[in-house]
Amino acid sequence: MNWFALSCVTALTQAVKDTFLKKSLGGMDATTAMIGYCLSVSVFLWLTVAAGPPVSLSGPFWTCLLVGGGLGGVTYWLYGLALKAGDLSLTLPMLAFTPLFLLATSPVTVGEFPEPGGLCGIALVVSGAYVLNLRERRFGFWGPVKALLTHKGSRLMLAVAAIWSVGANIDKLGLTASSPLFWGASVYSATTLALLGPRLLGRGAGPRLPGLPPWPVAVAGLLEGIGIVCQMYALPMTQVAYVIAVKRLSIVFAVLLGALVLREPDLRHRLPGALLMVAGVFFIAVFG
């Protein structure tokens, strides 16, 4: 499979797993859910690694793992809080801003800058996030942006997008210092430990550790494992910004799943923005 097909699979698994997470977060603590989720991803990926050939590690691996695990702990903590705070179709569109942040982080970290066609596609993807909330234009041009920024879940997810713009580049450095599957398993294990840290250091008679994750969280972890395998193999084939931009097609699927499965409102106002994102993905694939 080429990088575009792999990235599309990642997008689909992302949308479905977010639906499972959103359903499960209604009755449990967000951090506990994310610990179980990342643990499930780790188990799946380590089983995949065990079935493959041995991996040799190069010098930057451990530094990348330390940074990547720390960033992962922060982002997945924020991610769980964001999903719990709002609708999928209001929070996940903020992730479309990751390609915009990558325009600043990729040249610095991995020396990449998209071609003009790729820039246009990224601009379309980001513009789609604006159109998704176009109903708020009644409050002025910046109404759709203000509506997202004043919503707690959207603000938290915007922070996730900013941090992931750095984390995606760390992923590319880490997998080149090991292998795609080994890096994915390692960084999700480190992320799980980072999320567990506050629990282990918490006040009280003893550490408050979660039990086995409920089945929706475990299924979400399995889907993320499949998606991360596809993403890790796609990253070496092209520029980081392109893979992450196509991955954001998950927003399109999430808007549809939010309406069909979670009964979220305003599909007719949000679907045009999702379709604009599809146009951006097409632009990246053909002209990027």
PDB file of C-alpha atoms in Angstrom:
ATOM      1  CA  MET A   1       0.000   0.000   0.000  1.00  0.00           C
ATOM      2  CA  ASN A   2       1.148   3.563  -0.671  1.00  0.00           C
ATOM      3  CA  TRP A   3       1.268   6.341   1.948  1.00  0.00           C
ATOM      4  CA  PHE A   4      -2.103   7.797   0.922  1.00  0.00           C
ATOM      5  CA  ALA A   5      -3.992   4.501   1.343  1.00  0.00           C
ATOM      6  CA  LEU A   6      -2.260   3.819   4.656  1.00  0.00           C
ATOM      7  CA  SER A   7      -3.148   7.295   5.910  1.00  0.00           C
ATOM      8  CA  CYS A   8      -6.800   6.829   4.904  1.00  0.00           C
ATOM      9  CA  VAL A   9      -6.986   3.591   6.897  1.00  0.00           C
ATOM     10  CA  THR A  10      -5.545   5.484   9.850  1.00  0.00           C
ATOM     11  CA  ALA A  11      -8.225   8.163   9.428  1.00  0.00           C
ATOM     12  CA  LEU A  12     -11.055   5.618   9.453  1.00  0.00           C
ATOM     13  CA  THR A  13      -9.782   3.751  12.500  1.00  0.00           C
ATOM     14  CA  GLN A  14      -9.307   7.075  14.302  1.00  0.00           C
ATOM     15  CA  ALA A  15     -12.934   8.081  13.766  1.00  0.00           C
ATOM     16  CA  VAL A  16     -14.348   4.739  14.895  1.00  0.00           C
ATOM     17  CA  LYS A  17     -12.120   4.520  17.953  1.00  0.00           C
ATOM     18  CA  ASP A  18     -13.079   8.079  18.962  1.00  0.00           C
ATOM     19  CA  THR A  19     -16.717   7.025  18.819  1.00  0.00           C
ATOM     20  CA  PHE A  20     -15.999   4.106  21.169  1.00  0.00           C
ATOM     21  CA  LEU A  21     -14.036   6.394  23.506  1.00  0.00           C
ATOM     22  CA  LYS A  22     -16.767   9.036  23.546  1.00  0.00           C
ATOM     23  CA  LYS A  23     -19.363   6.413  24.473  1.00  0.00           C
ATOM     24  CA  SER A  24     -17.205   4.976  27.268  1.00  0.00           C
ATOM     25  CA  LEU A  25     -16.248   8.385  28.726  1.00  0.00           C
ATOM     26  CA  GLY A  26     -19.851   9.024  29.702  1.00  0.00           C
ATOM     27  CA  GLY A  27     -19.482   6.745  32.714  1.00  0.00           C
ATOM     28  CA  MET A  28     -15.813   6.850  33.726  1.00  0.00           C
ATOM     29  CA  ASP A  29     -12.930   9.145  34.565  1.00  0.00           C
ATOM     30  CA  ALA A  30     -11.160  10.508  31.467  1.00  0.00           C
ATOM     31  CA  THR A  31      -7.616   9.778  32.668  1.00  0.00           C
ATOM     32  CA  THR A  32      -8.515   6.220  33.694  1.00  0.00           C
ATOM     33  CA  ALA A  33     -10.042   5.645  30.262  1.00  0.00           C
ATOM     34  CA  MET A  34      -6.932   6.954  28.501  1.00  0.00           C
ATOM     35  CA  ILE A  35      -4.631   4.767  30.612  1.00  0.00           C
ATOM     36  CA  GLY A  36      -6.640   1.691  29.615  1.00  0.00           C
ATOM     37  CA  TYR A  37      -6.743   2.862  26.029  1.00  0.00           C
ATOM     38  CA  CYS A  38      -2.973   3.404  25.721  1.00  0.00           C
ATOM     39  CA  LEU A  39      -2.299   0.123  27.527  1.00  0.00           C
ATOM     40  CA  SER A  40      -4.509  -1.722  25.020  1.00  0.00           C
ATOM     41  CA  VAL A  41      -2.636  -0.090  22.128  1.00  0.00           C
ATOM     42  CA  SER A  42       0.699  -1.113  23.656  1.00  0.00           C
ATOM     43  CA  VAL A  43      -0.320  -4.750  24.096  1.00  0.00           C
ATOM     44  CA  PHE A  44      -1.546  -4.994  20.497  1.00  0.00           C
ATOM     45  CA  LEU A  45       1.616  -3.401  19.091  1.00  0.00           C
ATOM     46  CA  TRP A  46       4.018  -5.485  21.206  1.00  0.00           C
ATOM     47  CA  LEU A  47       2.291  -8.664  20.006  1.00  0.00           C
ATOM     48  CA  THR A  48       2.814  -7.434  16.447  1.00  0.00           C
ATOM     49  CA  VAL A  49       6.469  -6.650  17.152  1.00  0.00           C
ATOM     50  CA  ALA A  50       6.994 -10.124  18.650  1.00  0.00           C
ATOM     51  CA  ALA A  51       5.841 -11.707  15.390  1.00  0.00           C
ATOM     52  CA  GLY A  52       8.388  -9.753  13.334  1.00  0.00           C
ATOM     53  CA  PRO A  53      12.182  -9.761  12.949  1.00  0.00           C
ATOM     54  CA  PRO A  54      14.582  -8.414  15.607  1.00  0.00           C
ATOM     55  CA  VAL A  55      15.096  -4.655  15.676  1.00  0.00           C
ATOM     56  CA  SER A  56      18.384  -2.771  16.114  1.00  0.00           C
ATOM     57  CA  LEU A  57      18.277   0.612  17.841  1.00  0.00           C
ATOM     58  CA  SER A  58      20.376   3.614  16.904  1.00  0.00           C
ATOM     59  CA  GLY A  59      21.601   6.472  19.102  1.00  0.00           C
ATOM     60  CA  PRO A  60      18.618   8.901  19.016  1.00  0.00           C
ATOM     61  CA  PHE A  61      16.043   6.249  19.942  1.00  0.00           C
ATOM     62  CA  TRP A  62      16.071   6.653  23.715  1.00  0.00           C
ATOM     63  CA  THR A  63      16.046  10.436  23.561  1.00  0.00           C
ATOM     64  CA  CYS A  64      13.122  10.332  21.132  1.00  0.00           C
ATOM     65  CA  LEU A  65      11.304   7.840  23.363  1.00  0.00           C
ATOM     66  CA  LEU A  66      11.746  10.015  26.440  1.00  0.00           C
ATOM     67  CA  VAL A  67      10.419  13.088  24.636  1.00  0.00           C
ATOM     68  CA  GLY A  68       7.711  11.201  22.740  1.00  0.00           C
ATOM     69  CA  GLY A  69       6.418   9.437  25.862  1.00  0.00           C
ATOM     70  CA  GLY A  70       6.281  12.679  27.821  1.00  0.00           C
ATOM     71  CA  LEU A  71       4.427  14.468  25.036  1.00  0.00           C
ATOM     72  CA  GLY A  72       2.131  11.471  24.648  1.00  0.00           C
ATOM     73  CA  GLY A  73       1.193  11.527  28.319  1.00  0.00           C
ATOM     74  CA  VAL A  74       0.243  15.204  28.165  1.00  0.00           C
ATOM     75  CA  THR A  75      -1.637  14.946  24.870  1.00  0.00           C
ATOM     76  CA  TYR A  76      -3.683  11.866  25.751  1.00  0.00           C
ATOM     77  CA  TRP A  77      -4.590  13.344  29.118  1.00  0.00           C
ATOM     78  CA  LEU A  78      -5.863  16.456  27.311  1.00  0.00           C
ATOM     79  CA  TYR A  79      -7.462  14.288  24.600  1.00  0.00           C
ATOM     80  CA  GLY A  80      -9.567  12.380  27.121  1.00  0.00           C
ATOM     81  CA  LEU A  81     -10.686  15.581  28.845  1.00  0.00           C
ATOM     82  CA  ALA A  82     -11.589  17.135  25.467  1.00  0.00           C
ATOM     83  CA  LEU A  83     -13.691  14.171  24.328  1.00  0.00           C
ATOM     84  CA  LYS A  84     -15.504  14.077  27.657  1.00  0.00           C
ATOM     85  CA  ALA A  85     -16.257  17.817  27.506  1.00  0.00           C
ATOM     86  CA  GLY A  86     -17.972  18.061  24.114  1.00  0.00           C
ATOM     87  CA  ASP A  87     -19.373  16.540  20.931  1.00  0.00           C
ATOM     88  CA  LEU A  88     -17.078  14.729  18.512  1.00  0.00           C
ATOM     89  CA  SER A  89     -18.085  17.170  15.783  1.00  0.00           C
ATOM     90  CA  LEU A  90     -17.071  20.158  17.929  1.00  0.00           C
ATOM     91  CA  THR A  91     -13.828  18.870  19.439  1.00  0.00           C
ATOM     92  CA  LEU A  92     -12.208  16.746  16.722  1.00  0.00           C
ATOM     93  CA  PRO A  93     -12.260  19.503  14.046  1.00  0.00           C
ATOM     94  CA  MET A  94      -9.593  21.290  16.068  1.00  0.00           C
ATOM     95  CA  LEU A  95      -7.157  18.533  15.090  1.00  0.00           C
ATOM     96  CA  ALA A  96      -7.312  19.877  11.538  1.00  0.00           C
ATOM     97  CA  PHE A  97      -4.998  22.624  12.753  1.00  0.00           C
ATOM     98  CA  THR A  98      -2.155  20.127  13.255  1.00  0.00           C
ATOM     99  CA  PRO A  99      -0.982  20.483   9.601  1.00  0.00           C
ATOM    100  CA  LEU A 100      -0.904  24.250  10.090  1.00  0.00           C
ATOM    101  CA  PHE A 101       1.296  23.887  13.172  1.00  0.00           C
ATOM    102  CA  LEU A 102       3.461  21.408  11.239  1.00  0.00           C
ATOM    103  CA  LEU A 103       4.361  24.178   8.796  1.00  0.00           C
ATOM    104  CA  ALA A 104       6.300  25.712  11.675  1.00  0.00           C
ATOM    105  CA  THR A 105       7.611  22.569  13.405  1.00  0.00           C
ATOM    106  CA  SER A 106       8.588  20.301  10.491  1.00  0.00           C
ATOM    107  CA  PRO A 107      11.229  22.626   8.947  1.00  0.00           C
ATOM    108  CA  VAL A 108      12.882  22.925  12.366  1.00  0.00           C
ATOM    109  CA  THR A 109      12.765  19.274  13.483  1.00  0.00           C
ATOM    110  CA  VAL A 110      13.108  17.210  10.297  1.00  0.00           C
ATOM    111  CA  GLY A 111      13.966  19.822   7.624  1.00  0.00           C
ATOM    112  CA  GLU A 112      10.763  19.337   5.617  1.00  0.00           C
ATOM    113  CA  PHE A 113       8.563  21.960   3.983  1.00  0.00           C
ATOM    114  CA  PRO A 114       5.578  21.063   1.798  1.00  0.00           C
ATOM    115  CA  GLU A 115       5.416  21.800  -1.921  1.00  0.00           C
ATOM    116  CA  PRO A 116       3.002  24.584  -3.055  1.00  0.00           C
ATOM    117  CA  GLY A 117       0.331  22.031  -3.968  1.00  0.00           C
ATOM    118  CA  GLY A 118       0.606  20.452  -0.544  1.00  0.00           C
ATOM    119  CA  LEU A 119       0.319  23.865   1.091  1.00  0.00           C
ATOM    120  CA  CYS A 120      -2.934  24.508  -0.773  1.00  0.00           C
ATOM    121  CA  GLY A 121      -4.310  21.152   0.335  1.00  0.00           C
ATOM    122  CA  ILE A 122      -3.371  21.802   3.953  1.00  0.00           C
ATOM    123  CA  ALA A 123      -5.045  25.221   3.728  1.00  0.00           C
ATOM    124  CA  LEU A 124      -8.239  23.564   2.486  1.00  0.00           C
ATOM    125  CA  VAL A 125      -8.195  21.052   5.325  1.00  0.00           C
ATOM    126  CA  VAL A 126      -7.775  23.785   7.909  1.00  0.00           C
ATOM    127  CA  SER A 127     -10.444  25.947   6.222  1.00  0.00           C
ATOM    128  CA  GLY A 128     -12.823  23.015   6.511  1.00  0.00           C
ATOM    129  CA  ALA A 129     -12.630  23.291  10.291  1.00  0.00           C
ATOM    130  CA  TYR A 130     -13.926  26.850   9.944  1.00  0.00           C
ATOM    131  CA  VAL A 131     -16.781  25.860   7.655  1.00  0.00           C
ATOM    132  CA  LEU A 132     -17.822  23.042   9.999  1.00  0.00           C
ATOM    133  CA  ASN A 133     -19.061  25.723  12.389  1.00  0.00           C
ATOM    134  CA  LEU A 134     -20.203  28.180   9.723  1.00  0.00           C
ATOM    135  CA  ARG A 135     -23.558  28.591  11.436  1.00  0.00           C
ATOM    136  CA  GLU A 136     -21.819  30.912  13.907  1.00  0.00           C
ATOM    137  CA  ARG A 137     -21.174  33.467  11.131  1.00  0.00           C
ATOM    138  CA  ARG A 138     -24.234  35.264  12.467  1.00  0.00           C
ATOM    139  CA  PHE A 139     -21.874  36.603  15.131  1.00  0.00           C
ATOM    140  CA  GLY A 140     -19.413  37.943  12.540  1.00  0.00           C
ATOM    141  CA  PHE A 141     -16.531  36.599  10.458  1.00  0.00           C
ATOM    142  CA  TRP A 142     -14.687  35.271  13.495  1.00  0.00           C
ATOM    143  CA  GLY A 143     -17.839  33.703  14.940  1.00  0.00           C
ATOM    144  CA  PRO A 144     -16.958  30.115  13.936  1.00  0.00           C
ATOM    145  CA  VAL A 145     -13.467  30.486  15.398  1.00  0.00           C
ATOM    146  CA  LYS A 146     -14.735  32.084  18.601  1.00  0.00           C
ATOM    147  CA  ALA A 147     -17.344  29.347  19.005  1.00  0.00           C
ATOM    148  CA  LEU A 148     -14.614  26.715  18.929  1.00  0.00           C
ATOM    149  CA  LEU A 149     -12.285  28.635  21.227  1.00  0.00           C
ATOM    150  CA  THR A 150     -14.951  29.359  23.836  1.00  0.00           C
ATOM    151  CA  HIS A 151     -15.883  25.676  24.068  1.00  0.00           C
ATOM    152  CA  LYS A 152     -13.791  23.855  26.699  1.00  0.00           C
ATOM    153  CA  GLY A 153     -13.456  20.643  24.702  1.00  0.00           C
ATOM    154  CA  SER A 154     -12.391  22.544  21.587  1.00  0.00           C
ATOM    155  CA  ARG A 155      -9.756  24.539  23.473  1.00  0.00           C
ATOM    156  CA  LEU A 156      -8.281  21.375  24.941  1.00  0.00           C
ATOM    157  CA  MET A 157      -8.214  19.678  21.535  1.00  0.00           C
ATOM    158  CA  LEU A 158      -6.488  22.698  20.008  1.00  0.00           C
ATOM    159  CA  ALA A 159      -3.736  22.219  22.582  1.00  0.00           C
ATOM    160  CA  VAL A 160      -3.541  18.567  21.529  1.00  0.00           C
ATOM    161  CA  ALA A 161      -3.155  19.624  17.887  1.00  0.00           C
ATOM    162  CA  ALA A 162      -0.307  21.987  18.767  1.00  0.00           C
ATOM    163  CA  ILE A 163       1.575  19.351  20.775  1.00  0.00           C
ATOM    164  CA  TRP A 164       0.998  16.671  18.130  1.00  0.00           C
ATOM    165  CA  SER A 165       2.607  18.910  15.516  1.00  0.00           C
ATOM    166  CA  VAL A 166       5.833  18.329  17.443  1.00  0.00           C
ATOM    167  CA  GLY A 167       5.060  14.706  18.327  1.00  0.00           C
ATOM    168  CA  ALA A 168       4.558  13.701  14.678  1.00  0.00           C
ATOM    169  CA  ASN A 169       8.099  14.808  13.887  1.00  0.00           C
ATOM    170  CA  ILE A 170       9.439  12.962  16.940  1.00  0.00           C
ATOM    171  CA  ASP A 171       7.638   9.867  15.613  1.00  0.00           C
ATOM    172  CA  LYS A 172       9.483  10.130  12.317  1.00  0.00           C
ATOM    173  CA  LEU A 173      12.849  10.475  14.066  1.00  0.00           C
ATOM    174  CA  GLY A 174      12.037   7.615  16.461  1.00  0.00           C
ATOM    175  CA  LEU A 175      10.911   5.117  13.855  1.00  0.00           C
ATOM    176  CA  THR A 176      13.994   5.766  11.710  1.00  0.00           C
ATOM    177  CA  ALA A 177      16.099   5.001  14.815  1.00  0.00           C
ATOM    178  CA  SER A 178      14.288   1.652  15.278  1.00  0.00           C
ATOM    179  CA  SER A 179      11.383   0.364  13.170  1.00  0.00           C
ATOM    180  CA  PRO A 180       7.780   1.528  12.688  1.00  0.00           C
ATOM    181  CA  LEU A 181       6.182  -1.191  14.800  1.00  0.00           C
ATOM    182  CA  PHE A 182       8.822  -1.160  17.534  1.00  0.00           C
ATOM    183  CA  TRP A 183       8.612   2.607  17.817  1.00  0.00           C
ATOM    184  CA  GLY A 184       4.813   2.552  18.001  1.00  0.00           C
ATOM    185  CA  ALA A 185       4.848  -0.083  20.750  1.00  0.00           C
ATOM    186  CA  SER A 186       7.575   1.735  22.664  1.00  0.00           C
ATOM    187  CA  VAL A 187       6.045   5.196  22.540  1.00  0.00           C
ATOM    188  CA  TYR A 188       2.585   3.974  23.612  1.00  0.00           C
ATOM    189  CA  SER A 189       4.159   2.055  26.497  1.00  0.00           C
ATOM    190  CA  ALA A 190       6.012   5.219  27.519  1.00  0.00           C
ATOM    191  CA  THR A 191       2.775   7.187  27.188  1.00  0.00           C
ATOM    192  CA  THR A 192       0.981   4.709  29.457  1.00  0.00           C
ATOM    193  CA  LEU A 193       3.699   5.130  32.083  1.00  0.00           C
ATOM    194  CA  ALA A 194       3.487   8.911  31.752  1.00  0.00           C
ATOM    195  CA  LEU A 195      -0.265   8.780  32.362  1.00  0.00           C
ATOM    196  CA  LEU A 196       0.218   6.419  35.311  1.00  0.00           C
ATOM    197  CA  GLY A 197       2.815   8.674  36.921  1.00  0.00           C
ATOM    198  CA  PRO A 198       0.361  11.026  38.656  1.00  0.00           C
ATOM    199  CA  ARG A 199      -1.610   8.012  39.943  1.00  0.00           C
ATOM    200  CA  LEU A 200       1.521   6.344  41.346  1.00  0.00           C
ATOM    201  CA  LEU A 201       2.597   9.592  43.004  1.00  0.00           C
ATOM    202  CA  GLY A 202      -0.925  10.512  44.177  1.00  0.00           C
ATOM    203  CA  ARG A 203      -1.745  11.263  47.781  1.00  0.00           C
ATOM    204  CA  GLY A 204      -3.562   8.797  49.973  1.00  0.00           C
ATOM    205  CA  ALA A 205      -3.040   5.331  51.438  1.00  0.00           C
ATOM    206  CA  GLY A 206      -1.645   3.957  48.216  1.00  0.00           C
ATOM    207  CA  PRO A 207      -1.487   4.381  44.461  1.00  0.00           C
ATOM    208  CA  ARG A 208      -4.854   4.456  42.735  1.00  0.00           C
ATOM    209  CA  LEU A 209      -4.415   2.212  39.725  1.00  0.00           C
ATOM    210  CA  PRO A 210      -7.105   1.389  37.167  1.00  0.00           C
ATOM    211  CA  GLY A 211      -8.179  -2.180  36.541  1.00  0.00           C
ATOM    212  CA  LEU A 212      -8.613  -3.846  33.191  1.00  0.00           C
ATOM    213  CA  PRO A 213     -10.123  -1.470  30.623  1.00  0.00           C
ATOM    214  CA  PRO A 214     -13.807  -2.005  29.729  1.00  0.00           C
ATOM    215  CA  TRP A 215     -14.425  -3.533  26.325  1.00  0.00           C
ATOM    216  CA  PRO A 216     -15.228  -0.257  24.464  1.00  0.00           C
ATOM    217  CA  VAL A 217     -11.890   1.191  25.609  1.00  0.00           C
ATOM    218  CA  ALA A 218     -10.085  -2.030  24.658  1.00  0.00           C
ATOM    219  CA  VAL A 219     -11.708  -1.991  21.195  1.00  0.00           C
ATOM    220  CA  ALA A 220     -10.668   1.646  20.805  1.00  0.00           C
ATOM    221  CA  GLY A 221      -7.111   0.621  21.655  1.00  0.00           C
ATOM    222  CA  LEU A 222      -7.188  -2.187  19.094  1.00  0.00           C
ATOM    223  CA  LEU A 223      -8.386   0.226  16.397  1.00  0.00           C
ATOM    224  CA  GLU A 224      -5.706   2.733  17.364  1.00  0.00           C
ATOM    225  CA  GLY A 225      -3.106  -0.036  17.134  1.00  0.00           C
ATOM    226  CA  ILE A 226      -4.167  -0.829  13.588  1.00  0.00           C
ATOM    227  CA  GLY A 227      -4.182   2.848  12.695  1.00  0.00           C
ATOM    228  CA  ILE A 228      -0.784   3.562  14.227  1.00  0.00           C
ATOM    229  CA  VAL A 229       0.797   0.676  12.324  1.00  0.00           C
ATOM    230  CA  CYS A 230      -0.486   2.201   9.083  1.00  0.00           C
ATOM    231  CA  GLN A 231       0.693   5.671  10.105  1.00  0.00           C
ATOM    232  CA  MET A 232       4.166   4.515  11.105  1.00  0.00           C
ATOM    233  CA  TYR A 233       4.632   2.840   7.730  1.00  0.00           C
ATOM    234  CA  ALA A 234       3.277   5.881   5.878  1.00  0.00           C
ATOM    235  CA  LEU A 235       5.566   8.441   7.554  1.00  0.00           C
ATOM    236  CA  PRO A 236       8.841   7.305   5.891  1.00  0.00           C
ATOM    237  CA  MET A 237       7.171   7.366   2.444  1.00  0.00           C
ATOM    238  CA  THR A 238       6.404  11.098   2.336  1.00  0.00           C
ATOM    239  CA  GLN A 239       6.471  14.320   4.348  1.00  0.00           C
ATOM    240  CA  VAL A 240       5.065  14.367   7.866  1.00  0.00           C
ATOM    241  CA  ALA A 241       2.617  17.194   7.047  1.00  0.00           C
ATOM    242  CA  TYR A 242       0.994  15.171   4.251  1.00  0.00           C
ATOM    243  CA  VAL A 243       0.431  12.057   6.382  1.00  0.00           C
ATOM    244  CA  ILE A 244      -1.047  14.051   9.248  1.00  0.00           C
ATOM    245  CA  ALA A 245      -3.233  16.115   6.901  1.00  0.00           C
ATOM    246  CA  VAL A 246      -4.743  12.977   5.342  1.00  0.00           C
ATOM    247  CA  LYS A 247      -5.122  11.448   8.795  1.00  0.00           C
ATOM    248  CA  ARG A 248      -7.333  14.411   9.644  1.00  0.00           C
ATOM    249  CA  LEU A 249      -9.878  12.971   7.216  1.00  0.00           C
ATOM    250  CA  SER A 250     -10.968  11.218  10.405  1.00  0.00           C
ATOM    251  CA  ILE A 251     -12.840  14.454  11.157  1.00  0.00           C
ATOM    252  CA  VAL A 252     -15.123  13.778   8.192  1.00  0.00           C
ATOM    253  CA  PHE A 253     -15.885  10.279   9.427  1.00  0.00           C
ATOM    254  CA  ALA A 254     -16.283  11.507  13.011  1.00  0.00           C
ATOM    255  CA  VAL A 255     -18.843  14.153  12.027  1.00  0.00           C
ATOM    256  CA  LEU A 256     -20.903  11.456  10.284  1.00  0.00           C
ATOM    257  CA  LEU A 257     -20.526   8.958  13.138  1.00  0.00           C
ATOM    258  CA  GLY A 258     -21.375  11.674  15.662  1.00  0.00           C
ATOM    259  CA  ALA A 259     -24.667  12.302  13.871  1.00  0.00           C
ATOM    260  CA  LEU A 260     -25.539   8.677  13.073  1.00  0.00           C
ATOM    261  CA  VAL A 261     -24.343   6.906  16.232  1.00  0.00           C
ATOM    262  CA  LEU A 262     -24.239   9.580  18.942  1.00  0.00           C
ATOM    263  CA  ARG A 263     -27.171  11.643  17.591  1.00  0.00           C
ATOM    264  CA  GLU A 264     -25.176  14.883  17.593  1.00  0.00           C
ATOM    265  CA  PRO A 265     -27.005  17.861  16.004  1.00  0.00           C
ATOM    266  CA  ASP A 266     -26.320  20.192  13.053  1.00  0.00           C
ATOM    267  CA  LEU A 267     -25.053  17.657  10.531  1.00  0.00           C
ATOM    268  CA  ARG A 268     -26.293  19.855   7.689  1.00  0.00           C
ATOM    269  CA  HIS A 269     -24.126  22.717   8.930  1.00  0.00           C
ATOM    270  CA  ARG A 270     -21.010  20.612   9.570  1.00  0.00           C
ATOM    271  CA  LEU A 271     -21.016  18.282   6.578  1.00  0.00           C
ATOM    272  CA  PRO A 272     -20.001  21.019   4.056  1.00  0.00           C
ATOM    273  CA  GLY A 273     -16.878  21.659   6.125  1.00  0.00           C
ATOM    274  CA  ALA A 274     -16.139  17.953   6.151  1.00  0.00           C
ATOM    275  CA  LEU A 275     -16.471  17.845   2.361  1.00  0.00           C
ATOM    276  CA  LEU A 276     -14.072  20.789   2.066  1.00  0.00           C
ATOM    277  CA  MET A 277     -11.574  18.722   4.015  1.00  0.00           C
ATOM    278  CA  VAL A 278     -12.035  15.892   1.504  1.00  0.00           C
ATOM    279  CA  ALA A 279     -11.161  18.379  -1.243  1.00  0.00           C
ATOM    280  CA  GLY A 280      -8.032  19.300   0.685  1.00  0.00           C
ATOM    281  CA  VAL A 281      -7.060  15.642   1.019  1.00  0.00           C
ATOM    282  CA  PHE A 282      -7.538  15.170  -2.738  1.00  0.00           C
ATOM    283  CA  PHE A 283      -5.376  18.223  -3.421  1.00  0.00           C
ATOM    284  CA  ILE A 284      -2.597  16.854  -1.228  1.00  0.00           C
ATOM    285  CA  ALA A 285      -2.741  13.413  -2.838  1.00  0.00           C
ATOM    286  CA  VAL A 286      -2.719  14.688  -6.435  1.00  0.00           C
ATOM    287  CA  PHE A 287      -0.607  17.870  -6.285  1.00  0.00           C
ATOM    288  CA  GLY A 288       1.380  17.458  -3.060  1.00  0.00           C
TER     289      GLY A 288
END
